[in-house]
Amino acid sequence: MSILLKGGIVVSAKGRRQLDVRIDGEKIVEMGTHLKTENSTVEDVTECFLLPGFIDAHTHLELNNGKGSMGTADNFYTGSKAAVAKGTTAVIDMATPSKGSSLKDCLAAWDQLAKGNSSCDYTYHMSIIEWNPAIKAEVKAMIDAGITSFKMYMAYDNLRTTDAEIFEAMNEIHKYQGMLGIHCENGDMVNEMIAQFVAEGKLSPHYHPLTRPDSVEAEAVERYLMIADLANLPVNIVHLSTKRSLEAVKRARARNQKVFVETCPQYLVLDEHLYDGPDFEGAKYVCSPPLRSIGDQQALWDGVIDGQVNTISTDHCSFNFEGQKTIGKEDFSKIPNGMPGVETRPELIYTYGVTTGKISLERMVGLISEDIAKQFALYPQKGIIQAGSDADIVIWDPKTTGVISATTQLQNVDYTPYDGMQTKGSAKAVYLRGQKVAENGQVIAEKQGKFIFRNISKNN
Ligand SMILES: [Zn+2]
């Protein structure tokens, strides 16, 4: 028996139209006006928008650095449940190997974390944290295994590679038309400034953003884009957070480089004054890059509005305040970096973007679903409501209101950076490949997620 979603308004990045949508099995099979109701379970979705399932292209749902207490608060089970409850039907998680391990072993380890545990569909960006002939040979193996995107780091001593290694990796990825995203911060400068503040006894969270000023990011963005220009590789910039970085992107685009820019909700709705909160509260917001100035926030919104920013994902990486963030009570440089967010992105972007009139609902669909799907070879299987696509559909009710709260969230972490913020609009129901998996913010069918095999020929 098929399912007929009747009376809703289907929205894509290009426009909206009132259409009935028929789902059969895992797929959307028919769309039109006044579709026949016989042999279908009819769901009345009048006064709701039908949005393609949201995709979060930047999560660290489950990370454990082997130090026990420093594993993330969430894991694949809790993080993916929090995601799908609010409309995120797919994540691209950062698969991160440890030094000396092969990419293949890392892929197997991530499959182990996700398989049978995930409540949303998933795939990974494979992180390249060192470069040698063995890793080089694995780039093609990853693409053959359906992993078409990679991640590298210019900061964090345990993860970063040299410019020469980045250039070599780009050349290899270019051969197979893969996608590369890089964490852009000048790691040497960050280390210098941390050492300086620590030596001066400046140890509170207030100093965290001062060790990673906008120049540290913008310099790395500029360098990354120049190297990509040499390698002639279209590239992604993850979690871009400053006006100066966006200016570097504009320069690259002016010389005809293809650059994709991701930002995150925290850089759009929070700012650096939060580091000065009482009782070590600032530690909750310690992430890298750090929260920025109001001026940067405005520049990012301008980029979201005019298209210079392509996508919004979360960089979800949750650590509890008690027992994890507090490890850095005497020294901000020991505070684990990261914030939760996979649950709150849709409501934040709808509330602060759409209902304020900054962006249209169509633009929101592009930013958190369709354009992500296109960039990462998931389209048109994901990211669009049309016949033949996976029936990943969010029934969005624009009339609801809510308040984000640590006590009611599904994320398995003891705080949320958005605590107390009022929201408008929410996912009334969420379909994952044809199955209703969430209703009114609660998951009703868990662990239904599957690995998404990506095929490079779909990259555009
Ligand atoms: Zn990240």
GROMACS .gro file of C-alpha atoms and ligand atoms in nm:
model
  461
    1MET     CA    1   0.000   0.000   0.000
    2SER     CA    2   0.141   0.338  -0.099
    3ILE     CA    3   0.127   0.655   0.112
    4LEU     CA    4  -0.031   0.972  -0.026
    5LEU     CA    5   0.075   1.302   0.130
    6LYS     CA    6  -0.215   1.526   0.038
    7GLY     CA    7  -0.261   1.901   0.035
    8GLY     CA    8   0.089   2.023   0.120
    9ILE     CA    9   0.319   2.267  -0.056
   10VAL     CA   10   0.632   2.107  -0.201
   11VAL     CA   11   0.938   2.330  -0.178
   12SER     CA   12   1.268   2.302  -0.364
   13ALA     CA   13   1.556   2.548  -0.395
   14LYS     CA   14   1.389   2.679  -0.709
   15GLY     CA   15   1.028   2.727  -0.602
   16ARG     CA   16   0.713   2.592  -0.441
   17ARG     CA   17   0.393   2.436  -0.559
   18GLN     CA   18   0.093   2.268  -0.402
   19LEU     CA   19   0.129   1.902  -0.499
   20ASP     CA   20   0.020   1.565  -0.369
   21VAL     CA   21   0.309   1.324  -0.325
   22ARG     CA   22   0.280   0.948  -0.350
   23ILE     CA   23   0.536   0.726  -0.180
   24ASP     CA   24   0.573   0.358  -0.259
   25GLY     CA   25   0.833   0.157  -0.073
   26GLU     CA   26   1.143   0.373  -0.029
   27LYS     CA   27   1.076   0.606  -0.321
   28ILE     CA   28   0.862   0.895  -0.432
   29VAL     CA   29   0.667   0.752  -0.725
   30GLU     CA   30   0.421   1.021  -0.831
   31MET     CA   31   0.347   1.389  -0.783
   32GLY     CA   32   0.056   1.595  -0.905
   33THR     CA   33  -0.267   1.768  -0.819
   34HIS     CA   34  -0.569   1.568  -0.705
   35LEU     CA   35  -0.396   1.230  -0.715
   36LYS     CA   36  -0.629   0.932  -0.672
   37THR     CA   37  -0.661   0.819  -0.312
   38GLU     CA   38  -0.752   0.453  -0.379
   39ASN     CA   39  -0.504   0.194  -0.255
   40SER     CA   40  -0.314   0.457  -0.059
   41THR     CA   41  -0.292   0.552   0.306
   42VAL     CA   42  -0.380   0.921   0.292
   43GLU     CA   43  -0.196   1.166   0.518
   44ASP     CA   44  -0.349   1.511   0.528
   45VAL     CA   45  -0.060   1.760   0.522
   46THR     CA   46  -0.265   2.072   0.450
   47GLU     CA   47  -0.105   2.395   0.571
   48CYS     CA   48   0.235   2.229   0.588
   49PHE     CA   49   0.540   2.254   0.368
   50LEU     CA   50   0.697   1.939   0.226
   51LEU     CA   51   1.075   1.986   0.237
   52PRO     CA   52   1.340   1.741   0.118
   53GLY     CA   53   1.503   1.565   0.416
   54PHE     CA   54   1.778   1.785   0.555
   55ILE     CA   55   2.141   1.681   0.515
   56ASP     CA   56   2.412   1.772   0.764
   57ALA     CA   57   2.743   1.755   0.579
   58HIS     CA   58   2.960   1.814   0.885
   59THR     CA   59   2.917   1.603   1.194
   60HIS     CA   60   3.144   1.431   1.442
   61LEU     CA   61   2.870   1.217   1.594
   62GLU     CA   62   3.106   0.979   1.766
   63LEU     CA   63   3.471   1.042   1.836
   64ASN     CA   64   3.689   0.884   2.095
   65ASN     CA   65   4.048   0.990   2.117
   66GLY     CA   66   4.129   0.692   2.335
   67LYS     CA   67   4.149   0.896   2.654
   68GLY     CA   68   3.817   0.771   2.786
   69SER     CA   69   3.672   1.084   2.936
   70MET     CA   70   3.734   1.272   2.612
   71GLY     CA   71   3.504   1.068   2.390
   72THR     CA   72   3.212   1.271   2.256
   73ALA     CA   73   2.900   1.287   2.470
   74ASP     CA   74   2.690   1.172   2.176
   75ASN     CA   75   2.747   0.859   1.974
   76PHE     CA   76   2.597   0.749   1.643
   77TYR     CA   77   2.286   0.619   1.815
   78THR     CA   78   2.201   0.931   2.016
   79GLY     CA   79   2.331   1.184   1.762
   80SER     CA   80   2.144   1.038   1.466
   81LYS     CA   81   1.822   1.016   1.670
   82ALA     CA   82   1.851   1.383   1.762
   83ALA     CA   83   1.913   1.460   1.394
   84VAL     CA   84   1.622   1.273   1.243
   85ALA     CA   85   1.373   1.382   1.510
   86LYS     CA   86   1.398   1.739   1.378
   87GLY     CA   87   1.422   1.659   1.006
   88THR     CA   88   1.784   1.573   0.927
   89THR     CA   89   1.755   1.247   0.735
   90ALA     CA   90   2.120   1.215   0.632
   91VAL     CA   91   2.458   1.306   0.779
   92ILE     CA   92   2.804   1.309   0.630
   93ASP     CA   93   3.017   1.230   0.932
   94MET     CA   94   3.389   1.298   0.957
   95ALA     CA   95   3.561   0.960   0.956
   96THR     CA   96   3.889   1.031   1.130
   97PRO     CA   97   4.170   0.774   1.140
   98SER     CA   98   4.440   0.765   1.402
   99LYS     CA   99   4.803   0.803   1.297
  100GLY     CA  100   4.937   0.495   1.124
  101SER     CA  101   4.597   0.351   1.045
  102SER     CA  102   4.484   0.293   0.688
  103LEU     CA  103   4.182   0.468   0.538
  104LYS     CA  104   4.028   0.125   0.485
  105ASP     CA  105   4.055   0.045   0.855
  106CYS     CA  106   3.906   0.384   0.940
  107LEU     CA  107   3.616   0.320   0.703
  108ALA     CA  108   3.555  -0.018   0.868
  109ALA     CA  109   3.569   0.143   1.211
  110TRP     CA  110   3.312   0.407   1.113
  111ASP     CA  111   3.085   0.143   0.960
  112GLN     CA  112   3.106  -0.037   1.292
  113LEU     CA  113   2.991   0.278   1.475
  114ALA     CA  114   2.707   0.359   1.238
  115LYS     CA  115   2.571   0.030   1.110
  116GLY     CA  116   2.262  -0.081   1.296
  117ASN     CA  117   2.287   0.222   1.527
  118SER     CA  118   2.200   0.514   1.303
  119SER     CA  119   1.849   0.652   1.284
  120CYS     CA  120   1.927   0.861   0.975
  121ASP     CA  121   2.108   0.769   0.654
  122TYR     CA  122   2.481   0.832   0.659
  123THR     CA  123   2.803   0.850   0.469
  124TYR     CA  124   3.144   0.993   0.553
  125HIS     CA  125   3.412   1.236   0.451
  126MET     CA  126   3.737   1.043   0.484
  127SER     CA  127   3.998   1.240   0.675
  128ILE     CA  128   4.354   1.235   0.550
  129ILE     CA  129   4.575   1.317   0.847
  130GLU     CA  130   4.905   1.200   0.703
  131TRP     CA  131   5.033   1.153   0.352
  132ASN     CA  132   5.247   0.865   0.225
  133PRO     CA  133   5.238   0.623  -0.071
  134ALA     CA  134   5.001   0.386   0.110
  135ILE     CA  135   4.746   0.659   0.186
  136LYS     CA  136   4.783   0.795  -0.168
  137ALA     CA  137   4.694   0.454  -0.308
  138GLU     CA  138   4.384   0.446  -0.093
  139VAL     CA  139   4.224   0.758  -0.242
  140LYS     CA  140   4.090   0.561  -0.537
  141ALA     CA  141   3.992   0.273  -0.309
  142MET     CA  142   3.778   0.512  -0.105
  143ILE     CA  143   3.606   0.648  -0.415
  144ASP     CA  144   3.539   0.292  -0.530
  145ALA     CA  145   3.388   0.224  -0.186
  146GLY     CA  146   3.143   0.512  -0.231
  147ILE     CA  147   3.336   0.770  -0.027
  148THR     CA  148   3.383   1.056  -0.271
  149SER     CA  149   3.484   1.334  -0.034
  150PHE     CA  150   3.786   1.394   0.186
  151LYS     CA  151   3.883   1.615   0.474
  152MET     CA  152   4.219   1.761   0.570
  153TYR     CA  153   4.339   1.995   0.843
  154MET     CA  154   4.570   2.296   0.852
  155ALA     CA  155   4.549   2.315   1.232
  156TYR     CA  156   4.560   2.065   1.525
  157ASP     CA  157   4.902   1.904   1.553
  158ASN     CA  158   4.764   1.547   1.562
  159LEU     CA  159   4.564   1.599   1.242
  160ARG     CA  160   4.737   1.852   1.020
  161THR     CA  161   4.951   1.795   0.717
  162THR     CA  162   5.195   2.024   0.535
  163ASP     CA  163   5.111   2.243   0.236
  164ALA     CA  164   5.312   2.010   0.014
  165GLU     CA  165   5.109   1.713   0.135
  166ILE     CA  166   4.785   1.902   0.079
  167PHE     CA  167   4.898   1.981  -0.276
  168GLU     CA  168   4.985   1.617  -0.345
  169ALA     CA  169   4.655   1.498  -0.201
  170MET     CA  170   4.470   1.751  -0.416
  171ASN     CA  171   4.641   1.620  -0.727
  172GLU     CA  172   4.540   1.267  -0.639
  173ILE     CA  173   4.179   1.360  -0.555
  174HIS     CA  174   4.163   1.558  -0.880
  175LYS     CA  175   4.227   1.241  -1.081
  176TYR     CA  176   3.898   1.095  -0.961
  177GLN     CA  177   3.696   1.418  -0.936
  178GLY     CA  178   3.658   1.379  -0.563
  179MET     CA  179   3.576   1.664  -0.329
  180LEU     CA  180   3.812   1.800  -0.064
  181GLY     CA  181   3.718   2.006   0.240
  182ILE     CA  182   3.976   2.161   0.469
  183HIS     CA  183   3.976   2.299   0.821
  184CYS     CA  184   4.143   2.633   0.754
  185GLU     CA  185   4.341   2.780   1.042
  186ASN     CA  186   4.714   2.852   1.058
  187GLY     CA  187   4.816   2.586   1.313
  188ASP     CA  188   5.159   2.736   1.381
  189MET     CA  189   5.010   3.075   1.470
  190VAL     CA  190   4.749   2.913   1.695
  191ASN     CA  191   5.023   2.722   1.881
  192GLU     CA  192   5.231   3.038   1.921
  193MET     CA  193   4.945   3.239   2.064
  194ILE     CA  194   4.830   2.964   2.300
  195ALA     CA  195   5.187   2.932   2.434
  196GLN     CA  196   5.207   3.309   2.477
  197PHE     CA  197   4.879   3.343   2.670
  198VAL     CA  198   4.952   3.040   2.885
  199ALA     CA  199   5.299   3.180   2.970
  200GLU     CA  200   5.136   3.507   3.071
  201GLY     CA  201   4.887   3.324   3.295
  202LYS     CA  202   4.595   3.423   3.076
  203LEU     CA  203   4.399   3.100   3.115
  204SER     CA  204   4.025   3.170   3.105
  205PRO     CA  205   3.795   3.089   2.809
  206HIS     CA  206   3.809   3.461   2.723
  207TYR     CA  207   4.149   3.391   2.562
  208HIS     CA  208   4.033   3.105   2.340
  209PRO     CA  209   3.910   3.328   2.052
  210LEU     CA  210   4.213   3.554   2.092
  211THR     CA  211   4.440   3.261   1.999
  212ARG     CA  212   4.246   3.211   1.678
  213PRO     CA  213   4.168   3.559   1.541
  214ASP     CA  214   4.017   3.614   1.198
  215SER     CA  215   4.361   3.655   1.038
  216VAL     CA  216   4.451   3.299   1.144
  217GLU     CA  217   4.155   3.165   0.948
  218ALA     CA  218   4.174   3.408   0.654
  219GLU     CA  219   4.544   3.339   0.596
  220ALA     CA  220   4.479   2.965   0.583
  221VAL     CA  221   4.179   3.009   0.354
  222GLU     CA  222   4.385   3.224   0.117
  223ARG     CA  223   4.673   2.972   0.117
  224TYR     CA  224   4.437   2.677   0.070
  225LEU     CA  225   4.269   2.846  -0.223
  226MET     CA  226   4.601   2.934  -0.386
  227ILE     CA  227   4.715   2.570  -0.353
  228ALA     CA  228   4.381   2.453  -0.496
  229ASP     CA  229   4.429   2.696  -0.785
  230LEU     CA  230   4.766   2.531  -0.858
  231ALA     CA  231   4.606   2.186  -0.842
  232ASN     CA  232   4.305   2.307  -1.042
  233LEU     CA  233   4.073   2.140  -0.791
  234PRO     CA  234   3.725   2.266  -0.695
  235VAL     CA  235   3.727   2.274  -0.316
  236ASN     CA  236   3.509   2.310  -0.010
  237ILE     CA  237   3.584   2.529   0.290
  238VAL     CA  238   3.430   2.386   0.605
  239HIS     CA  239   3.295   2.607   0.884
  240LEU     CA  240   3.402   2.940   0.736
  241SER     CA  241   3.347   3.200   1.007
  242THR     CA  242   3.487   3.541   0.918
  243LYS     CA  243   3.439   3.834   0.685
  244ARG     CA  244   3.808   3.831   0.587
  245SER     CA  245   3.786   3.464   0.484
  246LEU     CA  246   3.483   3.538   0.272
  247GLU     CA  247   3.681   3.816   0.102
  248ALA     CA  248   3.953   3.561   0.016
  249VAL     CA  249   3.683   3.340  -0.134
  250LYS     CA  250   3.554   3.629  -0.343
  251ARG     CA  251   3.905   3.688  -0.478
  252ALA     CA  252   3.935   3.320  -0.571
  253ARG     CA  253   3.599   3.325  -0.744
  254ALA     CA  254   3.701   3.640  -0.932
  255ARG     CA  255   3.989   3.437  -1.081
  256ASN     CA  256   3.733   3.171  -1.181
  257GLN     CA  257   3.807   2.916  -0.913
  258LYS     CA  258   3.524   2.687  -0.808
  259VAL     CA  259   3.490   2.718  -0.433
  260PHE     CA  260   3.216   2.590  -0.204
  261VAL     CA  261   3.165   2.759   0.131
  262GLU     CA  262   3.006   2.604   0.436
  263THR     CA  263   2.920   2.796   0.749
  264CYS     CA  264   2.741   2.681   1.065
  265PRO     CA  265   2.448   2.809   1.274
  266GLN     CA  266   2.679   2.901   1.563
  267TYR     CA  267   2.854   3.162   1.347
  268LEU     CA  268   2.520   3.306   1.238
  269VAL     CA  269   2.332   3.332   1.567
  270LEU     CA  270   2.596   3.338   1.844
  271ASP     CA  271   2.891   3.574   1.896
  272GLU     CA  272   3.216   3.607   2.086
  273HIS     CA  273   3.076   3.790   2.392
  274LEU     CA  274   2.966   3.445   2.518
  275TYR     CA  275   3.327   3.360   2.612
  276ASP     CA  276   3.300   3.612   2.896
  277GLY     CA  277   3.007   3.442   3.071
  278PRO     CA  278   3.024   3.380   3.450
  279ASP     CA  279   3.118   3.051   3.617
  280PHE     CA  280   3.329   2.917   3.332
  281GLU     CA  281   3.018   2.925   3.107
  282GLY     CA  282   3.240   3.045   2.821
  283ALA     CA  283   3.380   2.692   2.796
  284LYS     CA  284   3.051   2.576   2.647
  285TYR     CA  285   3.129   2.779   2.336
  286VAL     CA  286   3.488   2.666   2.290
  287CYS     CA  287   3.507   2.540   1.935
  288SER     CA  288   3.739   2.611   1.645
  289PRO     CA  289   3.711   2.838   1.466
  290PRO     CA  290   3.567   3.031   1.762
  291LEU     CA  291   3.250   3.239   1.773
  292ARG     CA  292   3.312   3.573   1.605
  293SER     CA  293   3.219   3.941   1.616
  294ILE     CA  294   2.882   4.085   1.523
  295GLY     CA  295   3.050   4.226   1.211
  296ASP     CA  296   3.156   3.879   1.099
  297GLN     CA  297   2.810   3.746   1.173
  298GLN     CA  298   2.659   4.016   0.952
  299ALA     CA  299   2.906   3.939   0.670
  300LEU     CA  300   2.816   3.570   0.687
  301TRP     CA  301   2.445   3.647   0.669
  302ASP     CA  302   2.517   3.869   0.368
  303GLY     CA  303   2.697   3.571   0.213
  304VAL     CA  304   2.407   3.340   0.291
  305ILE     CA  305   2.170   3.589   0.130
  306ASP     CA  306   2.375   3.666  -0.183
  307GLY     CA  307   2.496   3.308  -0.242
  308GLN     CA  308   2.864   3.351  -0.148
  309VAL     CA  309   2.795   3.098   0.130
  310ASN     CA  310   2.668   2.776  -0.026
  311THR     CA  311   2.568   2.550   0.259
  312ILE     CA  312   2.499   2.541   0.633
  313SER     CA  313   2.601   2.235   0.835
  314THR     CA  314   2.670   2.205   1.205
  315ASP     CA  315   3.017   2.070   1.296
  316HIS     CA  316   2.827   1.884   1.570
  317CYS     CA  317   3.086   1.758   1.819
  318SER     CA  318   2.939   1.732   2.166
  319PHE     CA  319   3.122   1.733   2.497
  320ASN     CA  320   2.952   1.760   2.832
  321PHE     CA  321   3.010   2.076   3.032
  322GLU     CA  322   3.050   1.884   3.358
  323GLY     CA  323   3.348   1.652   3.350
  324GLN     CA  324   3.463   1.728   2.996
  325LYS     CA  325   3.463   2.104   2.927
  326THR     CA  326   3.561   2.152   3.292
  327ILE     CA  327   3.888   1.969   3.231
  328GLY     CA  328   4.008   2.309   3.111
  329LYS     CA  329   3.897   2.502   3.418
  330GLU     CA  330   4.253   2.611   3.496
  331ASP     CA  331   4.367   2.635   3.133
  332PHE     CA  332   4.143   2.715   2.836
  333SER     CA  333   4.377   2.530   2.598
  334LYS     CA  334   4.272   2.201   2.760
  335ILE     CA  335   3.899   2.254   2.699
  336PRO     CA  336   3.781   1.997   2.440
  337ASN     CA  337   3.682   2.179   2.121
  338GLY     CA  338   3.331   2.139   1.988
  339MET     CA  339   2.961   2.206   2.037
  340PRO     CA  340   2.641   2.011   1.981
  341GLY     CA  341   2.405   2.126   1.705
  342VAL     CA  342   2.281   1.847   1.477
  343GLU     CA  343   1.936   1.870   1.638
  344THR     CA  344   1.882   2.245   1.629
  345ARG     CA  345   1.997   2.355   1.281
  346PRO     CA  346   1.661   2.340   1.096
  347GLU     CA  347   1.466   2.538   1.356
  348LEU     CA  348   1.746   2.794   1.397
  349ILE     CA  349   1.778   2.860   1.024
  350TYR     CA  350   1.401   2.878   0.981
  351THR     CA  351   1.361   3.112   1.279
  352TYR     CA  352   1.660   3.341   1.225
  353GLY     CA  353   1.671   3.319   0.847
  354VAL     CA  354   1.325   3.262   0.704
  355THR     CA  355   1.090   3.422   0.957
  356THR     CA  356   1.308   3.733   0.980
  357GLY     CA  357   1.281   3.773   0.604
  358LYS     CA  358   1.656   3.736   0.546
  359ILE     CA  359   1.611   3.431   0.323
  360SER     CA  360   1.326   3.251   0.152
  361LEU     CA  361   1.217   2.901   0.244
  362GLU     CA  362   1.347   2.796  -0.099
  363ARG     CA  363   1.691   2.928  -0.006
  364MET     CA  364   1.680   2.740   0.323
  365VAL     CA  365   1.606   2.419   0.131
  366GLY     CA  366   1.912   2.485  -0.085
  367LEU     CA  367   2.138   2.567   0.212
  368ILE     CA  368   2.056   2.266   0.429
  369SER     CA  369   1.953   2.004   0.175
  370GLU     CA  370   1.951   2.042  -0.204
  371ASP     CA  371   2.282   2.222  -0.256
  372ILE     CA  372   2.457   1.990  -0.010
  373ALA     CA  373   2.323   1.690  -0.202
  374LYS     CA  374   2.449   1.836  -0.529
  375GLN     CA  375   2.791   1.919  -0.392
  376PHE     CA  376   2.853   1.578  -0.239
  377ALA     CA  377   2.717   1.342  -0.507
  378LEU     CA  378   2.394   1.262  -0.323
  379TYR     CA  379   2.163   1.427  -0.577
  380PRO     CA  380   1.900   1.345  -0.700
  381GLN     CA  381   1.873   1.044  -0.470
  382LYS     CA  382   1.865   1.295  -0.183
  383GLY     CA  383   1.797   1.668  -0.160
  384ILE     CA  384   1.484   1.693  -0.373
  385ILE     CA  385   1.121   1.586  -0.367
  386GLN     CA  386   1.058   1.440  -0.711
  387ALA     CA  387   0.953   1.108  -0.861
  388GLY     CA  388   1.237   0.858  -0.842
  389SER     CA  389   1.410   1.015  -0.543
  390ASP     CA  390   1.431   0.862  -0.197
  391ALA     CA  391   1.119   0.947   0.000
  392ASP     CA  392   1.309   1.153   0.259
  393ILE     CA  393   1.046   1.415   0.338
  394VAL     CA  394   1.002   1.663   0.620
  395ILE     CA  395   0.645   1.773   0.689
  396TRP     CA  396   0.724   2.124   0.812
  397ASP     CA  397   0.467   2.304   1.022
  398PRO     CA  398   0.540   2.678   1.007
  399LYS     CA  399   0.293   2.767   1.283
  400THR     CA  400   0.456   2.596   1.581
  401THR     CA  401   0.670   2.776   1.835
  402GLY     CA  402   0.922   2.632   2.077
  403VAL     CA  403   1.209   2.702   2.312
  404ILE     CA  404   1.543   2.524   2.282
  405SER     CA  405   1.634   2.366   2.612
  406ALA     CA  406   1.902   2.134   2.745
  407THR     CA  407   1.639   1.950   2.946
  408THR     CA  408   1.416   1.861   2.652
  409GLN     CA  409   1.676   1.807   2.378
  410LEU     CA  410   1.747   1.461   2.239
  411GLN     CA  411   2.120   1.522   2.202
  412ASN     CA  412   2.295   1.326   2.477
  413VAL     CA  413   2.484   1.621   2.622
  414ASP     CA  414   2.430   1.827   2.937
  415TYR     CA  415   2.391   2.167   2.770
  416THR     CA  416   2.299   2.333   2.445
  417PRO     CA  417   2.465   2.652   2.320
  418TYR     CA  418   2.121   2.778   2.219
  419ASP     CA  419   1.951   2.728   2.557
  420GLY     CA  420   1.645   2.948   2.599
  421MET     CA  421   1.626   3.060   2.237
  422GLN     CA  422   1.274   3.078   2.100
  423THR     CA  423   1.204   2.907   1.771
  424LYS     CA  424   0.929   2.912   1.511
  425GLY     CA  425   0.839   2.623   1.283
  426SER     CA  426   0.929   2.258   1.327
  427ALA     CA  427   0.916   1.914   1.169
  428LYS     CA  428   0.570   1.772   1.231
  429ALA     CA  429   0.666   1.440   1.074
  430VAL     CA  430   0.976   1.299   0.910
  431TYR     CA  431   0.988   1.027   0.645
  432LEU     CA  432   1.310   0.837   0.583
  433ARG     CA  433   1.300   0.637   0.260
  434GLY     CA  434   0.923   0.612   0.282
  435GLN     CA  435   0.895   0.523   0.647
  436LYS     CA  436   0.761   0.770   0.901
  437VAL     CA  437   1.043   0.773   1.155
  438ALA     CA  438   0.963   1.083   1.360
  439GLU     CA  439   0.656   1.270   1.472
  440ASN     CA  440   0.630   1.598   1.666
  441GLY     CA  441   0.998   1.597   1.751
  442GLN     CA  442   1.013   1.238   1.876
  443VAL     CA  443   1.159   0.937   1.697
  444ILE     CA  444   0.899   0.664   1.644
  445ALA     CA  445   1.116   0.420   1.446
  446GLU     CA  446   1.484   0.422   1.538
  447LYS     CA  447   1.796   0.270   1.381
  448GLN     CA  448   1.648   0.274   1.031
  449GLY     CA  449   1.948   0.454   0.876
  450LYS     CA  450   2.153   0.304   0.595
  451PHE     CA  451   2.491   0.377   0.440
  452ILE     CA  452   2.460   0.589   0.125
  453PHE     CA  453   2.689   0.472  -0.152
  454ARG     CA  454   2.797   0.776  -0.352
  455ASN     CA  455   2.889   0.761  -0.715
  456ILE     CA  456   3.131   1.021  -0.847
  457SER     CA  457   2.959   1.048  -1.184
  458LYS     CA  458   2.675   1.225  -1.001
  459ASN     CA  459   2.910   1.498  -0.873
  460ASN     CA  460   2.839   1.835  -1.027
  461ZN      ZN  461   3.453   1.953   1.227
   0.00000   0.00000   0.00000
